[in-house]
mmCIF file of C-alpha atoms in Angstrom:
data_model
loop_
_atom_site.group_PDB
_atom_site.id
_atom_site.type_symbol
_atom_site.label_atom_id
_atom_site.label_comp_id
_atom_site.label_asym_id
_atom_site.label_seq_id
_atom_site.Cartn_x
_atom_site.Cartn_y
_atom_site.Cartn_z
ATOM 1 C CA CYS A 995 0.060 -0.023 0.006
ATOM 2 C CA ARG A 996 1.058 3.579 -0.411
ATOM 3 C CA TYR A 997 2.741 5.341 2.559
ATOM 4 C CA THR A 998 -0.182 7.782 3.128
ATOM 5 C CA ALA A 999 -2.758 5.056 2.969
ATOM 6 C CA CYS A 1000 -0.875 2.835 5.399
ATOM 7 C CA MET A 1001 -0.431 5.674 7.818
ATOM 8 C CA ALA A 1002 -4.100 6.564 7.603
ATOM 9 C CA THR A 1003 -5.016 2.829 8.404
ATOM 10 C CA GLU A 1004 -2.562 2.626 11.298
ATOM 11 C CA TRP A 1005 -4.047 5.841 12.772
ATOM 12 C CA LEU A 1006 -7.573 4.550 12.377
ATOM 13 C CA TYR A 1007 -6.531 1.296 14.182
ATOM 14 C CA ALA A 1008 -4.929 3.561 16.927
ATOM 15 C CA LEU A 1009 -8.090 5.607 17.459
ATOM 16 C CA GLY A 1010 -10.019 2.516 17.711
ATOM 17 C CA ALA A 1011 -7.609 1.046 20.233
ATOM 18 C CA VAL A 1012 -7.658 4.087 22.375
ATOM 19 C CA GLY A 1013 -11.508 4.069 22.249
ATOM 20 C CA VAL A 1014 -11.532 0.489 23.488
ATOM 21 C CA VAL A 1015 -9.063 1.388 26.354
ATOM 22 C CA SER A 1016 -11.368 4.308 27.277
ATOM 23 C CA VAL A 1017 -14.418 2.225 27.438
ATOM 24 C CA VAL A 1018 -12.696 -0.105 29.798
ATOM 25 C CA SER A 1019 -13.145 2.665 32.447
ATOM 26 C CA LEU A 1020 -16.644 1.710 32.580
ATOM 27 C CA VAL A 1021 -15.985 -1.613 34.078
ATOM 28 C CA GLY A 1022 -17.508 -0.617 37.378
ATOM 29 C CA VAL A 1023 -21.003 -0.425 35.760
ATOM 30 C CA GLY A 1024 -21.605 -3.781 37.332
ATOM 31 C CA ALA A 1025 -21.652 -2.105 40.792
ATOM 32 C CA LEU A 1026 -24.773 -0.123 39.713
ATOM 33 C CA SER A 1027 -26.886 -3.357 40.324
ATOM 34 C CA LEU A 1028 -25.546 -3.883 43.893
ATOM 35 C CA ARG A 1029 -27.576 -2.919 46.886
ATOM 36 C CA ASP A 1030 -26.213 -0.097 49.072
ATOM 37 C CA ALA A 1031 -25.418 -2.634 51.917
ATOM 38 C CA ALA A 1032 -23.525 -4.975 49.593
ATOM 39 C CA LEU A 1033 -21.576 -2.088 48.172
ATOM 40 C CA ARG A 1034 -20.571 -0.684 51.519
ATOM 41 C CA ARG A 1035 -19.428 -4.181 52.683
ATOM 42 C CA SER A 1036 -17.168 -4.458 49.585
ATOM 43 C CA ILE A 1037 -15.738 -0.878 49.649
ATOM 44 C CA PHE A 1038 -12.756 -1.578 51.863
ATOM 45 C CA VAL A 1039 -12.047 -4.745 50.002
ATOM 46 C CA LEU A 1040 -11.920 -2.579 46.714
ATOM 47 C CA VAL A 1041 -9.767 -0.117 48.495
ATOM 48 C CA ALA A 1042 -7.335 -2.865 49.596
ATOM 49 C CA LEU A 1043 -7.307 -4.221 45.968
ATOM 50 C CA ALA A 1044 -6.446 -0.651 44.943
ATOM 51 C CA VAL A 1045 -3.509 -0.553 47.157
ATOM 52 C CA GLY A 1046 -2.088 -3.703 45.717
ATOM 53 C CA SER A 1047 -2.868 -2.606 42.163
ATOM 54 C CA LEU A 1048 -1.402 0.889 42.552
ATOM 55 C CA PHE A 1049 1.862 -0.449 44.250
ATOM 56 C CA GLY A 1050 2.022 -3.266 41.761
ATOM 57 C CA ASP A 1051 1.606 -1.020 38.672
ATOM 58 C CA ALA A 1052 4.184 1.397 40.110
ATOM 59 C CA PHE A 1053 6.971 -0.929 41.160
ATOM 60 C CA LEU A 1054 6.411 -3.988 38.719
ATOM 61 C CA HIS A 1055 5.472 -2.006 35.504
ATOM 62 C CA LEU A 1056 5.985 1.806 35.519
ATOM 63 C CA ILE A 1057 9.247 2.211 37.308
ATOM 64 C CA PRO A 1058 11.059 -0.636 35.527
ATOM 65 C CA GLU A 1059 9.879 0.616 32.114
ATOM 66 C CA ALA A 1060 11.017 4.124 33.044
ATOM 67 C CA PHE A 1061 14.319 2.941 34.370
ATOM 68 C CA GLU A 1062 14.949 1.131 31.076
ATOM 69 C CA GLY A 1063 14.210 4.177 29.004
ATOM 70 C CA ALA A 1064 15.410 7.126 31.084
ATOM 71 C CA GLY A 1065 18.058 5.620 33.429
ATOM 72 C CA GLY A 1066 18.181 5.468 37.265
ATOM 73 C CA VAL A 1067 18.800 9.124 38.202
ATOM 74 C CA ALA A 1068 16.170 10.567 36.045
ATOM 75 C CA THR A 1069 13.642 7.876 36.986
ATOM 76 C CA GLY A 1070 14.228 8.644 40.703
ATOM 77 C CA ILE A 1071 13.775 12.332 40.229
ATOM 78 C CA SER A 1072 10.542 11.863 38.314
ATOM 79 C CA VAL A 1073 9.189 9.543 40.845
ATOM 80 C CA PHE A 1074 9.925 11.898 43.670
ATOM 81 C CA ALA A 1075 8.372 14.634 41.579
ATOM 82 C CA GLY A 1076 5.178 12.724 41.347
ATOM 83 C CA ILE A 1077 5.089 12.269 45.062
ATOM 84 C CA LEU A 1078 5.773 15.851 45.776
ATOM 85 C CA VAL A 1079 3.320 17.236 43.256
ATOM 86 C CA PHE A 1080 0.537 15.004 44.510
ATOM 87 C CA PHE A 1081 1.362 15.760 48.089
ATOM 88 C CA ALA A 1082 1.041 19.511 47.097
ATOM 89 C CA LEU A 1083 -2.215 18.973 45.232
ATOM 90 C CA GLU A 1084 -3.715 17.139 48.182
ATOM 91 C CA ARG A 1085 -2.698 19.918 50.534
ATOM 92 C CA PHE A 1086 -4.279 22.447 48.109
ATOM 93 C CA LEU A 1087 -7.428 20.547 47.977
ATOM 94 C CA ALA A 1088 -7.545 20.221 51.729
ATOM 95 C CA TRP A 1089 -6.936 23.974 52.082
ATOM 96 C CA GLN A 1090 -9.870 24.686 49.658
ATOM 97 C CA HIS A 1091 -12.070 22.434 51.810
ATOM 98 C CA THR A 1092 -11.056 24.514 54.983
ATOM 99 C CA HIS A 1093 -12.247 27.660 53.091
ATOM 100 C CA GLY A 1094 -8.679 28.977 52.989
ATOM 101 C CA ALA A 1095 -9.400 31.593 55.548
ATOM 102 C CA HIS A 1096 -7.855 30.139 58.724
ATOM 103 C CA GLU A 1097 -6.048 27.180 60.265
ATOM 104 C CA GLU A 1098 -8.270 24.529 61.720
ATOM 105 C CA SER A 1099 -8.011 22.873 65.063
ATOM 106 C CA ARG A 1100 -7.110 19.234 65.437
ATOM 107 C CA GLU A 1101 -10.779 18.460 66.298
ATOM 108 C CA THR A 1102 -12.187 20.124 63.241
ATOM 109 C CA LEU A 1103 -9.601 18.561 61.009
ATOM 110 C CA THR A 1104 -10.758 15.094 62.315
ATOM 111 C CA ALA A 1105 -14.340 15.998 62.037
ATOM 112 C CA HIS A 1106 -14.209 17.034 58.384
ATOM 113 C CA ALA A 1107 -12.349 13.844 57.268
ATOM 114 C CA HIS A 1108 -10.245 15.632 54.762
ATOM 115 C CA THR A 1109 -8.469 12.603 53.160
ATOM 116 C CA PRO A 1110 -11.604 10.989 51.564
ATOM 117 C CA ARG A 1111 -12.799 14.348 50.354
ATOM 118 C CA ALA A 1112 -9.482 15.096 48.552
ATOM 119 C CA LEU A 1113 -9.057 11.544 47.505
ATOM 120 C CA GLY A 1114 -11.516 11.632 44.492
ATOM 121 C CA PRO A 1115 -9.796 14.534 42.559
ATOM 122 C CA LEU A 1116 -6.451 13.248 43.452
ATOM 123 C CA VAL A 1117 -7.156 9.792 41.964
ATOM 124 C CA LEU A 1118 -8.745 11.326 38.772
ATOM 125 C CA ALA A 1119 -5.638 13.491 38.317
ATOM 126 C CA ALA A 1120 -3.314 10.416 38.645
ATOM 127 C CA ASP A 1121 -5.562 8.428 36.235
ATOM 128 C CA PHE A 1122 -5.639 11.330 33.820
ATOM 129 C CA ALA A 1123 -1.751 11.398 33.629
ATOM 130 C CA HIS A 1124 -1.729 7.530 33.401
ATOM 131 C CA ASN A 1125 -4.143 7.357 30.545
ATOM 132 C CA ALA A 1126 -2.486 9.944 28.676
ATOM 133 C CA VAL A 1127 0.806 7.972 28.892
ATOM 134 C CA ASP A 1128 -1.193 5.019 27.718
ATOM 135 C CA GLY A 1129 -2.339 6.898 24.700
ATOM 136 C CA VAL A 1130 1.245 7.844 23.789
ATOM 137 C CA ILE A 1131 2.316 4.314 24.099
ATOM 138 C CA ILE A 1132 -0.442 2.988 21.903
ATOM 139 C CA GLY A 1133 0.080 5.633 19.340
ATOM 140 C CA ALA A 1134 3.865 5.037 19.263
ATOM 141 C CA SER A 1135 3.347 1.229 18.856
ATOM 142 C CA PHE A 1136 0.910 1.563 15.901
ATOM 143 C CA LEU A 1137 3.796 3.596 14.249
ATOM 144 C CA ALA A 1138 5.775 0.377 14.456
ATOM 145 C CA GLY A 1139 3.093 -1.504 12.707
ATOM 146 C CA ILE A 1140 -0.521 -2.704 13.241
ATOM 147 C CA PRO A 1141 0.430 -6.026 14.846
ATOM 148 C CA VAL A 1142 2.673 -4.338 17.347
ATOM 149 C CA GLY A 1143 -0.041 -1.856 18.067
ATOM 150 C CA ILE A 1144 -2.847 -4.562 18.633
ATOM 151 C CA ALA A 1145 -0.477 -6.384 20.912
ATOM 152 C CA THR A 1146 0.310 -3.311 22.879
ATOM 153 C CA THR A 1147 -3.347 -2.474 23.171
ATOM 154 C CA VAL A 1148 -4.131 -5.797 24.579
ATOM 155 C CA ALA A 1149 -1.503 -5.393 27.326
ATOM 156 C CA VAL A 1150 -2.792 -1.953 28.061
ATOM 157 C CA VAL A 1151 -6.316 -3.179 28.412
ATOM 158 C CA LEU A 1152 -5.391 -6.128 30.695
ATOM 159 C CA HIS A 1153 -3.517 -3.617 33.009
ATOM 160 C CA GLU A 1154 -6.407 -1.170 32.834
ATOM 161 C CA ILE A 1155 -9.161 -3.575 33.972
ATOM 162 C CA PRO A 1156 -8.083 -4.010 37.614
ATOM 163 C CA GLN A 1157 -6.793 -0.371 37.732
ATOM 164 C CA GLU A 1158 -10.321 0.971 36.627
ATOM 165 C CA ILE A 1159 -12.016 -1.285 39.121
ATOM 166 C CA ALA A 1160 -9.724 -0.039 41.872
ATOM 167 C CA ASP A 1161 -10.310 3.563 40.945
ATOM 168 C CA PHE A 1162 -14.068 3.071 40.956
ATOM 169 C CA GLY A 1163 -13.874 1.728 44.489
ATOM 170 C CA ILE A 1164 -11.688 4.583 45.663
ATOM 171 C CA LEU A 1165 -14.200 7.113 44.260
ATOM 172 C CA ILE A 1166 -17.156 5.381 45.953
ATOM 173 C CA HIS A 1167 -15.110 5.399 49.207
ATOM 174 C CA ALA A 1168 -14.438 9.105 48.757
ATOM 175 C CA GLY A 1169 -18.222 9.627 48.912
ATOM 176 C CA TRP A 1170 -19.065 9.846 45.277
ATOM 177 C CA SER A 1171 -22.271 8.361 43.969
ATOM 178 C CA ARG A 1172 -21.998 5.451 41.523
ATOM 179 C CA GLY A 1173 -23.101 7.399 38.542
ATOM 180 C CA LYS A 1174 -20.722 10.296 39.218
ATOM 181 C CA ALA A 1175 -17.811 7.906 39.920
ATOM 182 C CA LEU A 1176 -18.424 6.068 36.586
ATOM 183 C CA LEU A 1177 -18.820 9.389 34.579
ATOM 184 C CA TRP A 1178 -15.684 11.032 35.933
ATOM 185 C CA ASN A 1179 -13.667 7.822 35.728
ATOM 186 C CA PHE A 1180 -14.759 7.649 32.076
ATOM 187 C CA LEU A 1181 -13.926 11.380 31.361
ATOM 188 C CA SER A 1182 -10.443 10.920 32.853
ATOM 189 C CA ALA A 1183 -9.854 7.795 30.497
ATOM 190 C CA LEU A 1184 -10.471 10.142 27.607
ATOM 191 C CA SER A 1185 -7.013 11.655 28.193
ATOM 192 C CA ALA A 1186 -5.620 8.669 26.275
ATOM 193 C CA PHE A 1187 -6.846 10.503 23.254
ATOM 194 C CA LEU A 1188 -4.578 13.465 24.180
ATOM 195 C CA GLY A 1189 -1.611 11.197 24.345
ATOM 196 C CA LEU A 1190 -2.481 9.703 20.936
ATOM 197 C CA PHE A 1191 -2.724 13.205 19.302
ATOM 198 C CA ALA A 1192 0.579 14.194 20.956
ATOM 199 C CA VAL A 1193 2.197 11.334 19.036
ATOM 200 C CA LEU A 1194 0.479 12.354 15.902
ATOM 201 C CA LEU A 1195 1.625 15.937 16.280
ATOM 202 C CA LEU A 1196 5.089 15.468 17.819
ATOM 203 C CA GLY A 1197 6.077 12.041 16.582
ATOM 204 C CA GLU A 1198 9.214 10.592 18.284
ATOM 205 C CA ARG A 1199 9.602 13.620 20.642
ATOM 206 C CA ALA A 1200 6.418 12.686 22.351
ATOM 207 C CA GLU A 1201 7.469 9.113 22.562
ATOM 208 C CA GLY A 1202 10.788 10.248 24.282
ATOM 209 C CA LEU A 1203 8.798 11.743 27.173
ATOM 210 C CA VAL A 1204 7.033 8.460 27.999
ATOM 211 C CA PRO A 1205 9.705 7.103 30.558
ATOM 212 C CA LEU A 1206 9.741 10.298 32.616
ATOM 213 C CA ALA A 1207 5.959 10.497 32.493
ATOM 214 C CA MET A 1208 5.582 6.785 33.496
ATOM 215 C CA ALA A 1209 8.010 7.449 36.523
ATOM 216 C CA PHE A 1210 5.981 10.633 37.452
ATOM 217 C CA THR A 1211 2.735 8.642 37.409
ATOM 218 C CA ALA A 1212 4.438 5.897 39.516
ATOM 219 C CA GLY A 1213 5.200 8.532 42.086
ATOM 220 C CA ALA A 1214 1.559 9.636 42.102
ATOM 221 C CA PHE A 1215 0.367 6.090 42.650
ATOM 222 C CA ILE A 1216 2.807 5.504 45.369
ATOM 223 C CA TYR A 1217 1.626 8.699 47.157
ATOM 224 C CA ILE A 1218 -2.016 7.866 46.884
ATOM 225 C CA ALA A 1219 -1.701 4.273 47.995
ATOM 226 C CA GLY A 1220 0.742 4.885 50.865
ATOM 227 C CA ALA A 1221 -0.379 8.257 52.067
ATOM 228 C CA ASP A 1222 -4.199 8.077 51.538
ATOM 229 C CA LEU A 1223 -5.394 4.455 51.094
ATOM 230 C CA VAL A 1224 -3.263 2.463 53.559
ATOM 231 C CA PRO A 1225 -4.278 4.881 56.578
ATOM 232 C CA GLU A 1226 -7.912 4.348 55.476
ATOM 233 C CA LEU A 1227 -7.426 0.575 55.762
ATOM 234 C CA ARG A 1228 -5.964 0.943 59.238
ATOM 235 C CA LYS A 1229 -9.237 2.361 60.432
ATOM 236 C CA ALA A 1230 -10.935 -1.102 60.073
ATOM 237 C CA SER A 1231 -10.729 -3.243 62.989
ATOM 238 C CA GLY A 1232 -11.089 -7.061 63.430
ATOM 239 C CA GLY A 1233 -8.902 -10.077 62.481
ATOM 240 C CA ARG A 1234 -11.248 -11.148 59.704
ATOM 241 C CA ARG A 1235 -11.252 -7.737 58.067
ATOM 242 C CA THR A 1236 -7.475 -7.512 58.268
ATOM 243 C CA LEU A 1237 -7.101 -10.918 56.636
ATOM 244 C CA ALA A 1238 -9.474 -9.859 53.895
ATOM 245 C CA HIS A 1239 -7.700 -6.656 53.235
ATOM 246 C CA LEU A 1240 -4.268 -8.443 53.070
ATOM 247 C CA ALA A 1241 -5.788 -10.909 50.691
ATOM 248 C CA ALA A 1242 -7.205 -8.188 48.477
ATOM 249 C CA MET A 1243 -3.798 -6.333 48.479
ATOM 250 C CA LEU A 1244 -1.903 -9.540 47.583
ATOM 251 C CA ALA A 1245 -4.564 -10.232 44.805
ATOM 252 C CA GLY A 1246 -4.059 -6.690 43.438
ATOM 253 C CA PHE A 1247 -0.281 -6.932 43.447
ATOM 254 C CA GLY A 1248 -0.220 -10.481 42.322
ATOM 255 C CA LEU A 1249 -2.576 -9.657 39.241
ATOM 256 C CA MET A 1250 -0.256 -6.811 38.188
ATOM 257 C CA LEU A 1251 2.709 -9.246 38.621
ATOM 258 C CA LEU A 1252 1.048 -11.884 36.297
ATOM 259 C CA LEU A 1253 0.231 -9.202 33.691
ATOM 260 C CA THR A 1254 3.799 -7.853 33.792
ATOM 261 C CA LEU A 1255 5.316 -11.309 33.443
ATOM 262 C CA ALA A 1256 3.002 -12.002 30.578
ATOM 263 C CA GLU A 1257 4.007 -9.077 28.404
#
């Protein structure tokens, strides 16, 4: 085929692939049929699954890939930048919640439960960055050929399924309604198209930023899982709940391990 025609075909495939990845964000739609009591019982298990998935994605997938492409020092700086930026973002969101007019006492800080309130926007911001990186990866892979692009898309979708389930659980835990959580999770997933268009416009220059963007996203995931979600799990009491949370964390991490080994 002619070069122009081949490129057009590859970009049509890439657009379709990114569309599929975006639709995966609606995987939480099954929760719409659950009763409130059943959903409440499963929330902390989903949060624990999210902890394992976020740590697993960061340590097993994002950081090793970034290290391979950018080297150790640049990867370490980008991971720390992700942690620092999301710490600052969370503090800003908490400050907004306290009306920005005065320092609150310890009692009012506890009463307002800031972490769950800030958690929703924080998770969406991290997911936005992650999906944009996925769009760049998919776009770059289709430039190497349609078979390579399809294989990459399958790998991204497999990673996204547990990730999106975990994100949905976090948003519900943060106090969002099911419909709102699904809608905003889907809207954040559309950032994959931005990543794809960046490849279309910038070519290899966009691809060169992927390792640092992956490391930055890993830092965001580490911060959210360690600073926000683990403390939430520590609020639950009882041996059975602790064992259930440990099992869910191991399941989330183990699933990411299996997906990484299968690539």
